[in-house]
Amino acid sequence: MIDVKEVRANPQRLREIIRLRKVDTAQADLDRWLELDEQRRYLQSTWEQLNAEKKKLARLGRTNPDAARSRGQELRQESQALERKMSQITQEWQAIFDWFPNWPHPDMPEGKGEADNVEECAWIPGVGYLDSNQLGKGTHTAPLMPQKPCHTDDTDFTPLHHAELGQTLGGIDILQGGKVSGSRFAYLLGDIALMQIALHQLVVEKLLSEGYQPMIPPLLVRERSLYGTSHFPEGRDQVYAIEQHNVEEGVQLFLVGSSEPANFSFFMDRTLNETDLPIKIFAATPCFRSEAGSWGKDVKGIKRVHQFDKIEMNAVCTAEQSMDIYEEFNRINEWLMQTLELPYHIVDKCTGDAGYLATHRQRDVEGWLSGAREFMEVMTNTNTTDYQARRLNIRCKPVKGKSRFCHTVNDTCCAMGRMLIAIIDNYQQKDHSIKVPEALRPVVKKDYIRPSA
């Protein structure tokens, strides 16, 4: 959440940000919130006056107990009525406040959607970075990207969709996944599964060498964790809830769509020493999303599924450190794409496409699918400043001075399924085999994944 004092001081600026971020104004009703805030502050002032009178009454009781008793009954009734009114107003006040977005970075591009995202860079194997004057908005560099699978000597063939090629190789089984679990589930088998294991090992070794701490978090979390990281209330329809009667103590639990809520909740209600920051962690977990609103979209293959594996990078840091970490995460993202020799571009996301409410600055790494001739998001890097830390109550204390809220930064370092798609697409061969990226061969133990005889 943002600072209440800043909302009161800059309501017009927030109104414009709500518009630019395309937040539902029926939920983020700033005018109504300002009315409630004024009422709430008046009631708070009245409450303080009643408390002051109670103290005076306590002194009166020592000299005139009858008068004190009579007024005391009146004060109790007034206090109870005030509490009921305060509770009602605060509930509505908070419900609206929870929909206010984070203040955007001054350099966040203004725009309505994906087409207005600004390309930061574009990279092609064997070519390197494109010149800055070749960059533009949205998918501007698409015509400059390889138009056939870029890791094959013979490009005279029609590339297969990753689901079709995966089935041909016996490595992706969507039909059996559907029988077992329903639509948008799949089995990964044999060498394709081994390639994901190799990806996992490659990334984990890199992050450990960079000093990141591994974490194995819970996959089921309470509502506060999802609210705290701004996945609630906005993204509630994307989250699977567990039946309460099946849970110990009857607590409502939810399956995570990212390890981010559980990872940051580890620091919830804590005050950290600033000398210990930044704390940089990573977690490799299964993730679960309902994909509500995307039914009928990307239903073929493993691009948009209900269960997927991901390695997430997270950092808890000071305000002065967060943008540097945002850039560090990006450096690791680019290292992975270039190590796997996958073409990509990076876009600075605009106000109309900037993810969830907590976003202060966000970029996507989009891998180029040479066979499909389209970009596909494979990583998202987000600086949320103190938005999540305020909700989760994560503070830091300097050697001298008062404590303050930390900053948090998060990054989808490796969404396994999508990285596999990018590899399959760019490394497929005319004979329907897949050339294994050199960086993965120590684990896969072969140069090509070929159809079984």
JSON list of N, CA, C and O in Angstrom, two decimals, residues 177-205:
[
{"chain": "A", "resi": 177, "resn": "GLY", "atom": "N", "xyz": [-2.39, -35.84, -19.66]},
{"chain": "A", "resi": 177, "resn": "GLY", "atom": "CA", "xyz": [-2.55, -34.83, -18.63]},
{"chain": "A", "resi": 177, "resn": "GLY", "atom": "C", "xyz": [-4.00, -34.40, -18.50]},
{"chain": "A", "resi": 177, "resn": "GLY", "atom": "O", "xyz": [-4.51, -34.19, -17.39]},
{"chain": "A", "resi": 178, "resn": "GLY", "atom": "N", "xyz": [-4.69, -34.30, -19.64]},
{"chain": "A", "resi": 178, "resn": "GLY", "atom": "CA", "xyz": [-6.10, -33.94, -19.64]},
{"chain": "A", "resi": 178, "resn": "GLY", "atom": "C", "xyz": [-6.96, -35.02, -19.01]},
{"chain": "A", "resi": 178, "resn": "GLY", "atom": "O", "xyz": [-7.92, -34.73, -18.29]},
{"chain": "A", "resi": 179, "resn": "LYS", "atom": "N", "xyz": [-6.63, -36.28, -19.28]},
{"chain": "A", "resi": 179, "resn": "LYS", "atom": "CA", "xyz": [-7.39, -37.38, -18.68]},
{"chain": "A", "resi": 179, "resn": "LYS", "atom": "C", "xyz": [-7.24, -37.40, -17.17]},
{"chain": "A", "resi": 179, "resn": "LYS", "atom": "O", "xyz": [-8.18, -37.67, -16.43]},
{"chain": "A", "resi": 180, "resn": "VAL", "atom": "N", "xyz": [-6.04, -37.11, -16.72]},
{"chain": "A", "resi": 180, "resn": "VAL", "atom": "CA", "xyz": [-5.74, -37.20, -15.29]},
{"chain": "A", "resi": 180, "resn": "VAL", "atom": "C", "xyz": [-6.24, -35.98, -14.53]},
{"chain": "A", "resi": 180, "resn": "VAL", "atom": "O", "xyz": [-6.81, -36.10, -13.43]},
{"chain": "A", "resi": 181, "resn": "SER", "atom": "N", "xyz": [-6.05, -34.77, -15.10]},
{"chain": "A", "resi": 181, "resn": "SER", "atom": "CA", "xyz": [-6.31, -33.54, -14.35]},
{"chain": "A", "resi": 181, "resn": "SER", "atom": "C", "xyz": [-7.22, -32.54, -15.05]},
{"chain": "A", "resi": 181, "resn": "SER", "atom": "O", "xyz": [-7.64, -31.57, -14.44]},
{"chain": "A", "resi": 182, "resn": "GLY", "atom": "N", "xyz": [-7.49, -32.74, -16.33]},
{"chain": "A", "resi": 182, "resn": "GLY", "atom": "CA", "xyz": [-8.32, -31.79, -17.06]},
{"chain": "A", "resi": 182, "resn": "GLY", "atom": "C", "xyz": [-7.48, -30.94, -18.00]},
{"chain": "A", "resi": 182, "resn": "GLY", "atom": "O", "xyz": [-6.27, -31.15, -18.16]},
{"chain": "A", "resi": 183, "resn": "SER", "atom": "N", "xyz": [-8.12, -29.94, -18.61]},
{"chain": "A", "resi": 183, "resn": "SER", "atom": "CA", "xyz": [-7.43, -29.10, -19.58]},
{"chain": "A", "resi": 183, "resn": "SER", "atom": "C", "xyz": [-6.33, -28.28, -18.90]},
{"chain": "A", "resi": 183, "resn": "SER", "atom": "O", "xyz": [-6.40, -27.96, -17.71]},
{"chain": "A", "resi": 184, "resn": "ARG", "atom": "N", "xyz": [-5.32, -27.92, -19.69]},
{"chain": "A", "resi": 184, "resn": "ARG", "atom": "CA", "xyz": [-4.18, -27.11, -19.25]},
{"chain": "A", "resi": 184, "resn": "ARG", "atom": "C", "xyz": [-3.30, -27.82, -18.22]},
{"chain": "A", "resi": 184, "resn": "ARG", "atom": "O", "xyz": [-2.70, -27.19, -17.36]},
{"chain": "A", "resi": 185, "resn": "PHE", "atom": "N", "xyz": [-3.22, -29.13, -18.32]},
{"chain": "A", "resi": 185, "resn": "PHE", "atom": "CA", "xyz": [-2.25, -29.90, -17.54]},
{"chain": "A", "resi": 185, "resn": "PHE", "atom": "C", "xyz": [-1.48, -30.79, -18.52]},
{"chain": "A", "resi": 185, "resn": "PHE", "atom": "O", "xyz": [-2.02, -31.21, -19.55]},
{"chain": "A", "resi": 186, "resn": "ALA", "atom": "N", "xyz": [-0.22, -31.09, -18.20]},
{"chain": "A", "resi": 186, "resn": "ALA", "atom": "CA", "xyz": [0.60, -31.90, -19.10]},
{"chain": "A", "resi": 186, "resn": "ALA", "atom": "C", "xyz": [1.62, -32.70, -18.32]},
{"chain": "A", "resi": 186, "resn": "ALA", "atom": "O", "xyz": [2.01, -32.33, -17.20]},
{"chain": "A", "resi": 187, "resn": "TYR", "atom": "N", "xyz": [2.04, -33.79, -18.91]},
{"chain": "A", "resi": 187, "resn": "TYR", "atom": "CA", "xyz": [3.19, -34.54, -18.42]},
{"chain": "A", "resi": 187, "resn": "TYR", "atom": "C", "xyz": [4.42, -34.15, -19.24]},
{"chain": "A", "resi": 187, "resn": "TYR", "atom": "O", "xyz": [4.35, -34.05, -20.47]},
{"chain": "A", "resi": 188, "resn": "LEU", "atom": "N", "xyz": [5.55, -33.93, -18.58]},
{"chain": "A", "resi": 188, "resn": "LEU", "atom": "CA", "xyz": [6.84, -33.82, -19.26]},
{"chain": "A", "resi": 188, "resn": "LEU", "atom": "C", "xyz": [7.58, -35.12, -19.00]},
{"chain": "A", "resi": 188, "resn": "LEU", "atom": "O", "xyz": [7.66, -35.59, -17.87]},
{"chain": "A", "resi": 189, "resn": "LEU", "atom": "N", "xyz": [8.14, -35.68, -20.08]},
{"chain": "A", "resi": 189, "resn": "LEU", "atom": "CA", "xyz": [8.71, -37.02, -19.99]},
{"chain": "A", "resi": 189, "resn": "LEU", "atom": "C", "xyz": [10.12, -37.06, -20.58]},
{"chain": "A", "resi": 189, "resn": "LEU", "atom": "O", "xyz": [10.50, -36.22, -21.40]},
{"chain": "A", "resi": 190, "resn": "GLY", "atom": "N", "xyz": [10.88, -38.04, -20.15]},
{"chain": "A", "resi": 190, "resn": "GLY", "atom": "CA", "xyz": [12.15, -38.37, -20.77]},
{"chain": "A", "resi": 190, "resn": "GLY", "atom": "C", "xyz": [13.11, -37.21, -20.91]},
{"chain": "A", "resi": 190, "resn": "GLY", "atom": "O", "xyz": [13.37, -36.48, -19.95]},
{"chain": "A", "resi": 191, "resn": "ASP", "atom": "N", "xyz": [13.61, -37.00, -22.13]},
{"chain": "A", "resi": 191, "resn": "ASP", "atom": "CA", "xyz": [14.64, -36.00, -22.35]},
{"chain": "A", "resi": 191, "resn": "ASP", "atom": "C", "xyz": [14.12, -34.57, -22.18]},
{"chain": "A", "resi": 191, "resn": "ASP", "atom": "O", "xyz": [14.89, -33.67, -21.82]},
{"chain": "A", "resi": 192, "resn": "ILE", "atom": "N", "xyz": [12.82, -34.33, -22.45]},
{"chain": "A", "resi": 192, "resn": "ILE", "atom": "CA", "xyz": [12.26, -33.00, -22.23]},
{"chain": "A", "resi": 192, "resn": "ILE", "atom": "C", "xyz": [12.24, -32.69, -20.74]},
{"chain": "A", "resi": 192, "resn": "ILE", "atom": "O", "xyz": [12.60, -31.59, -20.31]},
{"chain": "A", "resi": 193, "resn": "ALA", "atom": "N", "xyz": [11.82, -33.68, -19.94]},
{"chain": "A", "resi": 193, "resn": "ALA", "atom": "CA", "xyz": [11.86, -33.50, -18.49]},
{"chain": "A", "resi": 193, "resn": "ALA", "atom": "C", "xyz": [13.29, -33.31, -18.01]},
{"chain": "A", "resi": 193, "resn": "ALA", "atom": "O", "xyz": [13.56, -32.48, -17.13]},
{"chain": "A", "resi": 194, "resn": "LEU", "atom": "N", "xyz": [14.22, -34.05, -18.61]},
{"chain": "A", "resi": 194, "resn": "LEU", "atom": "CA", "xyz": [15.63, -33.93, -18.23]},
{"chain": "A", "resi": 194, "resn": "LEU", "atom": "C", "xyz": [16.16, -32.55, -18.59]},
{"chain": "A", "resi": 194, "resn": "LEU", "atom": "O", "xyz": [17.00, -31.99, -17.86]},
{"chain": "A", "resi": 195, "resn": "MET", "atom": "N", "xyz": [15.67, -31.99, -19.69]},
{"chain": "A", "resi": 195, "resn": "MET", "atom": "CA", "xyz": [16.10, -30.65, -20.07]},
{"chain": "A", "resi": 195, "resn": "MET", "atom": "C", "xyz": [15.64, -29.61, -19.04]},
{"chain": "A", "resi": 195, "resn": "MET", "atom": "O", "xyz": [16.35, -28.66, -18.74]},
{"chain": "A", "resi": 196, "resn": "GLN", "atom": "N", "xyz": [14.44, -29.82, -18.48]},
{"chain": "A", "resi": 196, "resn": "GLN", "atom": "CA", "xyz": [13.99, -28.91, -17.42]},
{"chain": "A", "resi": 196, "resn": "GLN", "atom": "C", "xyz": [14.85, -29.05, -16.18]},
{"chain": "A", "resi": 196, "resn": "GLN", "atom": "O", "xyz": [15.19, -28.06, -15.53]},
{"chain": "A", "resi": 197, "resn": "ILE", "atom": "N", "xyz": [15.24, -30.29, -15.86]},
{"chain": "A", "resi": 197, "resn": "ILE", "atom": "CA", "xyz": [16.13, -30.50, -14.72]},
{"chain": "A", "resi": 197, "resn": "ILE", "atom": "C", "xyz": [17.47, -29.80, -14.95]},
{"chain": "A", "resi": 197, "resn": "ILE", "atom": "O", "xyz": [18.05, -29.20, -14.04]},
{"chain": "A", "resi": 198, "resn": "ALA", "atom": "N", "xyz": [17.95, -29.87, -16.18]},
{"chain": "A", "resi": 198, "resn": "ALA", "atom": "CA", "xyz": [19.21, -29.20, -16.53]},
{"chain": "A", "resi": 198, "resn": "ALA", "atom": "C", "xyz": [19.09, -27.69, -16.39]},
{"chain": "A", "resi": 198, "resn": "ALA", "atom": "O", "xyz": [20.01, -27.01, -15.91]},
{"chain": "A", "resi": 199, "resn": "LEU", "atom": "N", "xyz": [17.95, -27.14, -16.82]},
{"chain": "A", "resi": 199, "resn": "LEU", "atom": "CA", "xyz": [17.68, -25.70, -16.66]},
{"chain": "A", "resi": 199, "resn": "LEU", "atom": "C", "xyz": [17.72, -25.31, -15.19]},
{"chain": "A", "resi": 199, "resn": "LEU", "atom": "O", "xyz": [18.33, -24.32, -14.79]},
{"chain": "A", "resi": 200, "resn": "HIS", "atom": "N", "xyz": [17.04, -26.11, -14.38]},
{"chain": "A", "resi": 200, "resn": "HIS", "atom": "CA", "xyz": [16.99, -25.86, -12.94]},
{"chain": "A", "resi": 200, "resn": "HIS", "atom": "C", "xyz": [18.40, -25.83, -12.36]},
{"chain": "A", "resi": 200, "resn": "HIS", "atom": "O", "xyz": [18.76, -24.91, -11.62]},
{"chain": "A", "resi": 201, "resn": "GLN", "atom": "N", "xyz": [19.20, -26.83, -12.71]},
{"chain": "A", "resi": 201, "resn": "GLN", "atom": "CA", "xyz": [20.55, -26.91, -12.16]},
{"chain": "A", "resi": 201, "resn": "GLN", "atom": "C", "xyz": [21.42, -25.73, -12.62]},
{"chain": "A", "resi": 201, "resn": "GLN", "atom": "O", "xyz": [22.17, -25.15, -11.84]},
{"chain": "A", "resi": 202, "resn": "LEU", "atom": "N", "xyz": [21.27, -25.34, -13.89]},
{"chain": "A", "resi": 202, "resn": "LEU", "atom": "CA", "xyz": [22.05, -24.22, -14.44]},
{"chain": "A", "resi": 202, "resn": "LEU", "atom": "C", "xyz": [21.76, -22.94, -13.67]},
{"chain": "A", "resi": 202, "resn": "LEU", "atom": "O", "xyz": [22.68, -22.21, -13.27]},
{"chain": "A", "resi": 203, "resn": "VAL", "atom": "N", "xyz": [20.47, -22.65, -13.46]},
{"chain": "A", "resi": 203, "resn": "VAL", "atom": "CA", "xyz": [20.09, -21.41, -12.80]},
{"chain": "A", "resi": 203, "resn": "VAL", "atom": "C", "xyz": [20.46, -21.43, -11.32]},
{"chain": "A", "resi": 203, "resn": "VAL", "atom": "O", "xyz": [20.97, -20.44, -10.78]},
{"chain": "A", "resi": 204, "resn": "VAL", "atom": "N", "xyz": [20.22, -22.55, -10.65]},
{"chain": "A", "resi": 204, "resn": "VAL", "atom": "CA", "xyz": [20.53, -22.64, -9.22]},
{"chain": "A", "resi": 204, "resn": "VAL", "atom": "C", "xyz": [22.03, -22.43, -8.98]},
{"chain": "A", "resi": 204, "resn": "VAL", "atom": "O", "xyz": [22.43, -21.70, -8.07]},
{"chain": "A", "resi": 205, "resn": "GLU", "atom": "N", "xyz": [22.86, -23.05, -9.80]},
{"chain": "A", "resi": 205, "resn": "GLU", "atom": "CA", "xyz": [24.30, -22.89, -9.63]},
{"chain": "A", "resi": 205, "resn": "GLU", "atom": "C", "xyz": [24.72, -21.44, -9.85]},
{"chain": "A", "resi": 205, "resn": "GLU", "atom": "O", "xyz": [25.58, -20.91, -9.13]}
]
